[in-house]
Coordinates of C-alpha atoms and ligand atoms in Angstrom, one line a residue:
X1 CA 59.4 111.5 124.6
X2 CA 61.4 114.0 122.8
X3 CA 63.8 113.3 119.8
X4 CA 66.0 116.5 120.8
X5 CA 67.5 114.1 123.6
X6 CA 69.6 112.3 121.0
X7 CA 73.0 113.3 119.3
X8 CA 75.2 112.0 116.4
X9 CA 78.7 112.5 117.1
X10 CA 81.6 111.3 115.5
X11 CA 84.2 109.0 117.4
X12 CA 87.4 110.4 118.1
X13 CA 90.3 108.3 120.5
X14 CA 90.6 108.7 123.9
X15 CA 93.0 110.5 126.1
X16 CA 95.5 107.6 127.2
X17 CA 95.3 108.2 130.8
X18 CA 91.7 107.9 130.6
X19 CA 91.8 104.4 129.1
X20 CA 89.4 101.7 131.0
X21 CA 87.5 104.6 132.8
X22 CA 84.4 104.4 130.2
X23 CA 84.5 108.7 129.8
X24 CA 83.2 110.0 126.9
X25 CA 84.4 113.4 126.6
X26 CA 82.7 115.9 124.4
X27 CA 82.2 119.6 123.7
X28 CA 80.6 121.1 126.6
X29 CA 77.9 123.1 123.9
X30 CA 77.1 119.6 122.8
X31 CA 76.6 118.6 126.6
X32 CA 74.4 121.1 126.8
X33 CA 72.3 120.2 123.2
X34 CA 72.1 116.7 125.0
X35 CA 71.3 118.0 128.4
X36 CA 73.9 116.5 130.4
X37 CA 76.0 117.6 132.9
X38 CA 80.0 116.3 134.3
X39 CA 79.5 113.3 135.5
X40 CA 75.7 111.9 134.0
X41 CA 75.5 108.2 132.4
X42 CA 74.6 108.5 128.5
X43 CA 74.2 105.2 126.6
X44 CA 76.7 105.6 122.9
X45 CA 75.3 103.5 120.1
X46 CA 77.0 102.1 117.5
X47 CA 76.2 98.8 116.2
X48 CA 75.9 97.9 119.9
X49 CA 74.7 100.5 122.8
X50 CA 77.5 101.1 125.5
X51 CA 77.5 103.0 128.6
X52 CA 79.8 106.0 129.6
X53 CA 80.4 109.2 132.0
X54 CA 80.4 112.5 130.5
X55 CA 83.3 114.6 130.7
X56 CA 83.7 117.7 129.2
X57 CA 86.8 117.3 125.9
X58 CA 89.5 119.8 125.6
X59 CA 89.9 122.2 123.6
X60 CA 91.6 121.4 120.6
X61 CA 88.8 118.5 119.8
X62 CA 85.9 121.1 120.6
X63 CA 83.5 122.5 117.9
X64 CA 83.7 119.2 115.7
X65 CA 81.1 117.3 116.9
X66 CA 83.2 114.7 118.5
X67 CA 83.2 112.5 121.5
X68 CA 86.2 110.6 122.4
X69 CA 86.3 107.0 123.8
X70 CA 88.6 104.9 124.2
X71 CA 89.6 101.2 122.6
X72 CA 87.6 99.6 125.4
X73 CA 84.4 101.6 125.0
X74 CA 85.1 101.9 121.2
X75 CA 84.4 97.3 121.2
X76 CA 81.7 98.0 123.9
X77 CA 79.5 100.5 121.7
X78 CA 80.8 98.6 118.0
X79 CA 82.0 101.8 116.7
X80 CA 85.8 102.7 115.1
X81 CA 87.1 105.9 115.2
X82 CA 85.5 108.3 112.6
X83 CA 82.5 106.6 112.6
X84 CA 78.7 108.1 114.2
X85 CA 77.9 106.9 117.2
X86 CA 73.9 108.3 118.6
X87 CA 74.3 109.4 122.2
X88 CA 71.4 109.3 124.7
X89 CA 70.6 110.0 128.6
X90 CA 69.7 106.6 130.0
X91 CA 68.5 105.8 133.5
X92 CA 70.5 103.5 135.4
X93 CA 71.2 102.3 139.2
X94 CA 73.8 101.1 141.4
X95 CA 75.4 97.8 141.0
X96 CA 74.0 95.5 143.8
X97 CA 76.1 92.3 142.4
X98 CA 78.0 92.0 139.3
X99 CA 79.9 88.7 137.5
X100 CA 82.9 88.8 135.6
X101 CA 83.9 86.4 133.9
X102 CA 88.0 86.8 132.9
X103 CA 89.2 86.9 129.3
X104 CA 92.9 86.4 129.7
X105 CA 93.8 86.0 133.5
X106 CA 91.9 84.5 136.2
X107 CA 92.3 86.6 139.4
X108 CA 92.3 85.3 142.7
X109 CA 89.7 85.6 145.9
X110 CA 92.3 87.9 147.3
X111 CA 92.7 90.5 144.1
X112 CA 88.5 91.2 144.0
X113 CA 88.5 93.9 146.6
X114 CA 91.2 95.3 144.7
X115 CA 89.7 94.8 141.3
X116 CA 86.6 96.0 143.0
X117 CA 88.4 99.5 144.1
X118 CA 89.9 99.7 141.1
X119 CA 86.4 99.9 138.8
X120 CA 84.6 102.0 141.4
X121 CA 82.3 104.4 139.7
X122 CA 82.5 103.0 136.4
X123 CA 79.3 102.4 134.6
X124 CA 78.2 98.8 133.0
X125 CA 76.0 96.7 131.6
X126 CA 76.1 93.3 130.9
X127 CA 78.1 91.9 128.2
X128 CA 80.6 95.0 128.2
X129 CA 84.3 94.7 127.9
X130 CA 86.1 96.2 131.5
X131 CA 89.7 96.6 132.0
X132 CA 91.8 96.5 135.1
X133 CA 95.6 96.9 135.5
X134 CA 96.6 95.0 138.5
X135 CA 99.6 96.0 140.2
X136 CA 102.6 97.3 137.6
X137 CA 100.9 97.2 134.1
X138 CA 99.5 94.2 133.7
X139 CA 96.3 94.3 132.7
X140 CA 93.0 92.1 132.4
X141 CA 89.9 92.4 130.7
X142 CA 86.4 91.1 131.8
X143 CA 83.6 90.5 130.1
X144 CA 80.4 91.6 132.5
X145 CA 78.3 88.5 132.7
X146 CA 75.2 89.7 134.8
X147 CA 74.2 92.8 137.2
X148 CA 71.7 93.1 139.2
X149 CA 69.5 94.8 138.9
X150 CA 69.6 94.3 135.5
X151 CA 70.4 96.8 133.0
X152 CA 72.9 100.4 133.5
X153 CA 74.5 99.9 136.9
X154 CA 77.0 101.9 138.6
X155 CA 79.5 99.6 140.3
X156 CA 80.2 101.2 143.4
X157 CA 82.1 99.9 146.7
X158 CA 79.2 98.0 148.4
X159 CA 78.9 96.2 145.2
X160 CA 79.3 92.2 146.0
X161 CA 81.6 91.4 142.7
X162 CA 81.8 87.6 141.9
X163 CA 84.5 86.1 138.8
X164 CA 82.7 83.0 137.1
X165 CA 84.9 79.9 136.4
X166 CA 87.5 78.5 138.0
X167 CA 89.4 80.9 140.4
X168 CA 93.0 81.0 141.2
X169 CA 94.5 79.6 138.0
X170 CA 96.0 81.0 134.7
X171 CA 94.0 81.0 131.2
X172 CA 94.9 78.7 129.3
X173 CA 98.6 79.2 128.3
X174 CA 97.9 78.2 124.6
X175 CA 95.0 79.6 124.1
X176 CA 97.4 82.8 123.0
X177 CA 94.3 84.8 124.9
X178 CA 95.7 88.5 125.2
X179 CA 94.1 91.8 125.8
X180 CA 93.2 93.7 122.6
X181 CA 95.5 96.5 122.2
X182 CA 93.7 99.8 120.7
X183 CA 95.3 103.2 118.9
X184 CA 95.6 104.6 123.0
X185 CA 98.3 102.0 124.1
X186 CA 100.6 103.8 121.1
X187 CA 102.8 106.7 121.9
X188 CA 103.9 109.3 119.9
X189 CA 103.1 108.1 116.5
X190 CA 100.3 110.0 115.7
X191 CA 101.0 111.0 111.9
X192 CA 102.3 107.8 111.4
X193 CA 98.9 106.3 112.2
X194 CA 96.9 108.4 110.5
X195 CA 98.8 107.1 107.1
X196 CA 98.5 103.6 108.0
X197 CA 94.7 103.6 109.2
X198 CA 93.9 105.3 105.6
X199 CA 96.1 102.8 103.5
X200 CA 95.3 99.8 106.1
X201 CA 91.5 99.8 108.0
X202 CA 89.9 101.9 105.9
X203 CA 90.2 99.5 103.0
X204 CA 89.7 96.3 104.9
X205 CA 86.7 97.8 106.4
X206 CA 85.0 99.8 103.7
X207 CA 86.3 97.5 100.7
X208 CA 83.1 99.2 98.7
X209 CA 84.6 102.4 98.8
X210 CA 87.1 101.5 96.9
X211 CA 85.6 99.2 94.4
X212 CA 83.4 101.9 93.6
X213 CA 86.0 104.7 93.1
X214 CA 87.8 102.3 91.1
X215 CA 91.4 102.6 93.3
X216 CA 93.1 99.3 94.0
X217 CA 93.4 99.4 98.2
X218 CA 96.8 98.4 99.1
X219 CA 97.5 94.7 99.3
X220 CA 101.6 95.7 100.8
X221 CA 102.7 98.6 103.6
X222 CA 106.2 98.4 104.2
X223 CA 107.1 99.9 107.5
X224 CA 110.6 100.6 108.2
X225 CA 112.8 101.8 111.8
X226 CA 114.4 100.4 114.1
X227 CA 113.6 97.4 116.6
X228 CA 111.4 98.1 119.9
X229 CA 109.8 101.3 118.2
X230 CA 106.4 99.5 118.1
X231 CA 106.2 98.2 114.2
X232 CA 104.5 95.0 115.7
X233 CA 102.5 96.6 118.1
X234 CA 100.7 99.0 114.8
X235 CA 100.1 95.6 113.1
X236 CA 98.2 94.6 116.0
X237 CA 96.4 97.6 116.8
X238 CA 95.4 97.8 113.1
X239 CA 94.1 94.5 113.3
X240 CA 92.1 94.8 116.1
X241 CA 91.0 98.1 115.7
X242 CA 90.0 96.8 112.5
X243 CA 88.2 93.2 114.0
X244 CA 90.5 91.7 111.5
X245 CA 92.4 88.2 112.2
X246 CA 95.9 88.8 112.8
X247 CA 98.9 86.5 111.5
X248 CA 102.2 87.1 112.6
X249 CA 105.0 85.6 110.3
X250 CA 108.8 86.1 111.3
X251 CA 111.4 86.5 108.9
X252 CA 114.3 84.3 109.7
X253 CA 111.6 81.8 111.2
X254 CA 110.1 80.9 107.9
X255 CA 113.6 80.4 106.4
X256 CA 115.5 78.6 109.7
X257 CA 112.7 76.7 111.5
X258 CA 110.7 75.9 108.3
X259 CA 113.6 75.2 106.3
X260 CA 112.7 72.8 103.2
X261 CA 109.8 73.9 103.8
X262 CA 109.7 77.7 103.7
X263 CA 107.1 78.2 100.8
X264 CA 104.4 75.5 101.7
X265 CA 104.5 77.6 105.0
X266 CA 103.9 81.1 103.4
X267 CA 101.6 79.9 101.0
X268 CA 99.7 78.3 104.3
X269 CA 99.4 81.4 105.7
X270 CA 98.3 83.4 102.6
X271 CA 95.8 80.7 102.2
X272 CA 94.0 80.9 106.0
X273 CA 94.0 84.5 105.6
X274 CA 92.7 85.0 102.8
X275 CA 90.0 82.1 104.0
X276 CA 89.7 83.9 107.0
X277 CA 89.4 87.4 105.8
X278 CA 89.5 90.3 107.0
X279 CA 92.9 89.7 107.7
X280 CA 96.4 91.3 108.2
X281 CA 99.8 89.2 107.5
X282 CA 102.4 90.8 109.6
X283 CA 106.1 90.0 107.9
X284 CA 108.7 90.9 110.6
X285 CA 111.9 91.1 109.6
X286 CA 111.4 90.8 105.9
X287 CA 114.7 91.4 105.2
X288 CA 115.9 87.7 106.1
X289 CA 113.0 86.2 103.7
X290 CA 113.6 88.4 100.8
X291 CA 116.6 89.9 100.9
X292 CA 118.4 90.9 96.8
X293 CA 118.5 88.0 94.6
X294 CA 121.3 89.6 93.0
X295 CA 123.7 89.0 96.1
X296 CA 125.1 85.5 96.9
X297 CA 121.7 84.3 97.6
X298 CA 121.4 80.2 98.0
X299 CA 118.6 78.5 96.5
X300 CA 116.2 78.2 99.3
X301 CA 116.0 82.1 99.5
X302 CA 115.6 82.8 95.9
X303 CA 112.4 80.3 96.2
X304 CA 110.9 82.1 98.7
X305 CA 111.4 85.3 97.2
X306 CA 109.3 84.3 94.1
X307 CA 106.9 82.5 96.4
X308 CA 106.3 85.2 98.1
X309 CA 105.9 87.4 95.0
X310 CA 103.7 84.8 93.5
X311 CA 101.4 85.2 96.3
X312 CA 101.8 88.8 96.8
X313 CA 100.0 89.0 93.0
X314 CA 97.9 86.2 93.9
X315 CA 96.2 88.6 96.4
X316 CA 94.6 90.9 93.6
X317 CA 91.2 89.3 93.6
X318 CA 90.3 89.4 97.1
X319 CA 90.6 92.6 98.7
X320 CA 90.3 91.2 102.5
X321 CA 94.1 90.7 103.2
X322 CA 97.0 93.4 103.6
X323 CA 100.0 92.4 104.4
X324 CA 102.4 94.6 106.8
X325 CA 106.0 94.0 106.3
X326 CA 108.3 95.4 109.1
X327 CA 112.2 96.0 108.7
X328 CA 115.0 97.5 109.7
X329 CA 117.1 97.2 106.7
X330 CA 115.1 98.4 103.9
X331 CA 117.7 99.0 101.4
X332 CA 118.6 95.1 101.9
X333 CA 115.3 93.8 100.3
X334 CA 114.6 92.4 96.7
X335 CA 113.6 95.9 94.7
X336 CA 111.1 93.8 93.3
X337 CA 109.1 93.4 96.2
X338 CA 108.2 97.3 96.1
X339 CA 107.3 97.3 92.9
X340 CA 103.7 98.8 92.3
X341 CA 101.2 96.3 93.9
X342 CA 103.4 94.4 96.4
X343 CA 104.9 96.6 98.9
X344 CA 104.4 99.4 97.4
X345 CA 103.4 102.1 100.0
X346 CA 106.4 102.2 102.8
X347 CA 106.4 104.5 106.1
X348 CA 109.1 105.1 108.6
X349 CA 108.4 104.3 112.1
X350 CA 111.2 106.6 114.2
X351 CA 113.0 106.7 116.4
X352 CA 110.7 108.7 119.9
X353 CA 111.4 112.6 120.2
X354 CA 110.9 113.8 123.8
X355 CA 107.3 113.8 123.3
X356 CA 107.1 110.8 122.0
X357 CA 108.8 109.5 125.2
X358 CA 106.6 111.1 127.2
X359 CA 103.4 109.7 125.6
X360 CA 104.6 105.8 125.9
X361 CA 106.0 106.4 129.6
X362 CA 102.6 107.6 130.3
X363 CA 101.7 104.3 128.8
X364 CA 102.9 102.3 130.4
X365 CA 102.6 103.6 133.7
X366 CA 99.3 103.6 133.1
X367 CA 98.2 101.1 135.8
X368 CA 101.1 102.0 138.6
X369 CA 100.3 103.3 141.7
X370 CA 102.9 106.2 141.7
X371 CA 104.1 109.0 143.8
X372 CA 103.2 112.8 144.1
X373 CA 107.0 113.2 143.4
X374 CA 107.4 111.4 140.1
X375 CA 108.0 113.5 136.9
X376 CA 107.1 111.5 133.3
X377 CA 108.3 114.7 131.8
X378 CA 111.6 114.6 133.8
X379 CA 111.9 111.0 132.3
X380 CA 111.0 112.0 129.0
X381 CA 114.2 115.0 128.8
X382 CA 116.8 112.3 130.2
X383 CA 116.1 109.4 127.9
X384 CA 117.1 111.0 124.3
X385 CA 117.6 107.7 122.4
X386 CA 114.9 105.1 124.1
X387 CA 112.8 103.3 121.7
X388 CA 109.5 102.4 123.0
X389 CA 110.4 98.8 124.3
X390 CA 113.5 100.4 126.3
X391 CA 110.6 102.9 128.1
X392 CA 108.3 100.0 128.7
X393 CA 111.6 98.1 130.4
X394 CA 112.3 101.3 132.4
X395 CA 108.5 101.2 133.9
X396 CA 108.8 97.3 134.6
X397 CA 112.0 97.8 136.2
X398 CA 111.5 100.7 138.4
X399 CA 108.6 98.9 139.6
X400 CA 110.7 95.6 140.6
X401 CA 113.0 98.3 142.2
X402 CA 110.2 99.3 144.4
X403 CA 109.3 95.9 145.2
X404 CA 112.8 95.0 146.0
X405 CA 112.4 98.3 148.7
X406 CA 109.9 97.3 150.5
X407 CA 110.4 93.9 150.5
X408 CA 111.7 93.6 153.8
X409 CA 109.0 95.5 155.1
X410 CA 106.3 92.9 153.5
X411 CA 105.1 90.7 156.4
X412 CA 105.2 87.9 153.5
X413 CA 104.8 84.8 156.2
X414 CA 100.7 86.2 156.1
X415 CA 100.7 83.9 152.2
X416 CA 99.5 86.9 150.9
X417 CA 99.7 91.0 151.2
X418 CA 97.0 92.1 152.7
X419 CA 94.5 94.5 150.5
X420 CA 95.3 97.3 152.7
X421 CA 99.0 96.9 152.8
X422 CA 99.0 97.0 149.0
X423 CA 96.7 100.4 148.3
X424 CA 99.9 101.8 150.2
X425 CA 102.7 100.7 147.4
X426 CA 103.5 103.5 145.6
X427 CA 106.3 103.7 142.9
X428 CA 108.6 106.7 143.2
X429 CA 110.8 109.0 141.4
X430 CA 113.9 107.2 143.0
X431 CA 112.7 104.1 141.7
X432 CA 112.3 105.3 138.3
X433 CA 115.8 106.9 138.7
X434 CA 118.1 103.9 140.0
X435 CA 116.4 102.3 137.2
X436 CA 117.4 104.1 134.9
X437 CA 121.4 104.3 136.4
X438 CA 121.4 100.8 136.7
Ligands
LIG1 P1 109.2 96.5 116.8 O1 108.2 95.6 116.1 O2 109.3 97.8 116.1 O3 110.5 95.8 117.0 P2 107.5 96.2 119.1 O4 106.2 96.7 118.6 O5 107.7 94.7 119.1 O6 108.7 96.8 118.2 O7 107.7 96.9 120.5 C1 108.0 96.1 121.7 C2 107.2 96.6 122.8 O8 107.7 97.9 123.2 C3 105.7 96.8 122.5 O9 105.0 95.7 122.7 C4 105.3 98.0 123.4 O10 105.0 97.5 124.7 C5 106.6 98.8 123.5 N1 106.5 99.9 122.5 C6 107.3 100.0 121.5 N2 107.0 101.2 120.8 C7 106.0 101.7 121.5 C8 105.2 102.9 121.3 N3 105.4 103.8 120.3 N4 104.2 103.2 122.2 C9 104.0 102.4 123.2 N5 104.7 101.2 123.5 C10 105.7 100.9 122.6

């Protein structure tokens, strides 16, 4: 029993295309101090032991002492980025049966040998998070019930894979069930995130470092840009990255749906969050709740302003709840709100540069089968101007466009596509192109 067969490393993110794979790339000396090679099954602890594939990391992360994994195995080994995780060689066997039980959609009969291709290789263990992104990019998470045998299998395509519960049907529509989203699913933001994690996770998850070098932790981040760049998306991402409860607020909904009752409703919210704490507040579209009092401002809004001010200050004792205001007119809001301890750290979310682009197409055609002949960085020189939700609409569409292509060729009166017809679909440049014309 040596000890030498154990290695701290710190966690660094994932590659996005490797996302839902379980890799954990490292520095091929530290493979070596570990003694594994491409390919071997190590076991990552954090709080929790998880279970991944060795692959060597490039180059710029090498030489730090890192491994990189992704959200998925991030939640399955209860470690954040940053933080040590012990690496180990564990022994492990091929998956004879596993169960899956679904987390946000129920698959049917006819999607497992599908699902089934689409994990082969990957190693498990029960109670670990998997992901799979069913045809176009929507993706569902499992939660691995029970293997046999029990303990590190490798699921493989003779393993029988069964989904516990009801089959054929939808979660629960209100159950507002949705797949965690980690820092991997957001392109081209990278220094942008850095700021936020500092001024937004590491104070709601370390609250003790900053009580004990006596700096207040921000209670307000403003973020400002332009809609469909992914402001709402970071709020989420934060939140989960952070295991912290998430409450999405909208601007002109607090004033227009709640009216008459716009501040009972804020101070509602401020009051489960701060009950529920850890939490993040996410303001969209601040500018319709607290735009200048000095302007021709009725009633109602000048209320809510000072509500939301009230509360704002009201936050100081409890360090557990940061609110994340988003807007895209930041010259429109009350001054006062930015005033040192309310909103008073701001970051601009832009506009994507061409890398940017490239990043979130890569994103989000993440899960599509596509063709030897389609270029993301072709895409990523003709779209100057695309926010992120336009790029996300230009994957969706281009595959509906291939759909819509072979349509007539799907023998459709079968009920259902057979499994072989669909490992055949492929997306192409074309599609990707008349979407983009049309
Ligand atoms: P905003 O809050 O800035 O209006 P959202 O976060 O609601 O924008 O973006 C809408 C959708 O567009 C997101 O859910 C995501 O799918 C996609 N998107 C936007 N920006 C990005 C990005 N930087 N990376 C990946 N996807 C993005």
């Amino acid at each position: 029993m040596s000890e030498s067969n154990e290695l701290r490393l710190k966690v660094s993110e994932a590659l996005s295309k490797d996302v839902g794979r379980a890799f954990a790339r490292m520095d091929p000396a530290d493979m070596a101090r570990l003694g594994v090679a491409i390919g071997d099954i190590v076991e990552i602890e954090g709080k929790r032991p998880a279970v991944c594939k060795v692959l060597p990391a490039f180059k710029d992360i090498r030489g730090q002492g890192r491994v990189q994994l992704d959200g998925i195995s991030r939640d399955n080994a209860g470690a954040a980025l940053d933080e040590f995780v012990v690496l180990r060689v564990t022994a492990h066997a091929p998956a004879d049966r596993i169960t899956l039980a679904p987390t946000t959609v129920t698959p049917t009969d006819r999607d497992l040998p599908y699902i089934g291709s689409l994990l082969d290789g990957l190693p498990v263990r029960e109670g670990d998070r998997v992901r799979v992104t069913l045809f176009g990019s929507r993706s569902t998470d499992f939660r691995v019930v029970a293997t046999a045998p029990r303990g590190t299998v490798i699921i493989n395509p003779t393993t029988q894979l069964t989904i516990s519960g009801p089959k054929g049907q939808k979660a629960s529509a209100t159950s507002g069930a949705r797949n965690p989203v980690s820092y991997e699913d957001i392109g081209g933001l990278k220094p942008q995130l850095q700021r936020i994690r500092e001024m937004i996770e590491l104070p709601l998850r370390h609250p003790e470092l900053f009580e004990r070098l006596g700096i207040d932790a921000p209670k307000g981040v403003l973020m400002r840009g332009p809609p469909g760049c992914g402001k709402t998306l970071i709020a989420r991402t934060i939140a989960d990255e952070a295991e912290a409860n998430f409450f999405a607020v909208s601007g002109p909904e607090v004033i227009h749906k709640f009216y008459g009752e716009s501040e009972a409703h804020l101070r509602k919210i401020f009051e489960e969050a701060s009950a529920k704490g850890p939490s993040i507040i996410f303001l969209d579209e601040i500018d319709a709740i607290a735009p200048r009092r000095e302007g021709t401002l009725g009633e109602v809004e000048k209320r809510v302003v000072a509500q939301l001010l009230a509360l704002m200050d009201g936050l100081s004792q409890r360090r557990n709840v940061i609110v994340i205001a988003a807007t895209n007119l930041p010259n429109m809001i009350d001054p006062a709100l930015r005033r040192p301890g309310r909103f008073d750290r701001e970051i601009e979310i832009p506009i994507p540069d061409r890398d940017g682009r490239l990043e979130i197409l890569e994103i989000h055609s993440r899960g599509m089968p596509l063709a030897e002949d389609v270029s993301m960085r072709h895409l990523a020189d003709v779209t100057h101007g695309f926010v992120g939700a336009d790029l996300q609409g230009l994957c969706r569409e281009a595959a509906m466009l291939c759909l819509r292509r072979l349509m007539p060729e799907l023998d459709l009166t079968l009920g259902t596509v057979p499994y072989e017809r669909l490992a055949t679909l492929e997306i192409r440049m074309g599609d990707f192109l008349a979407a983009l014309h049309d």
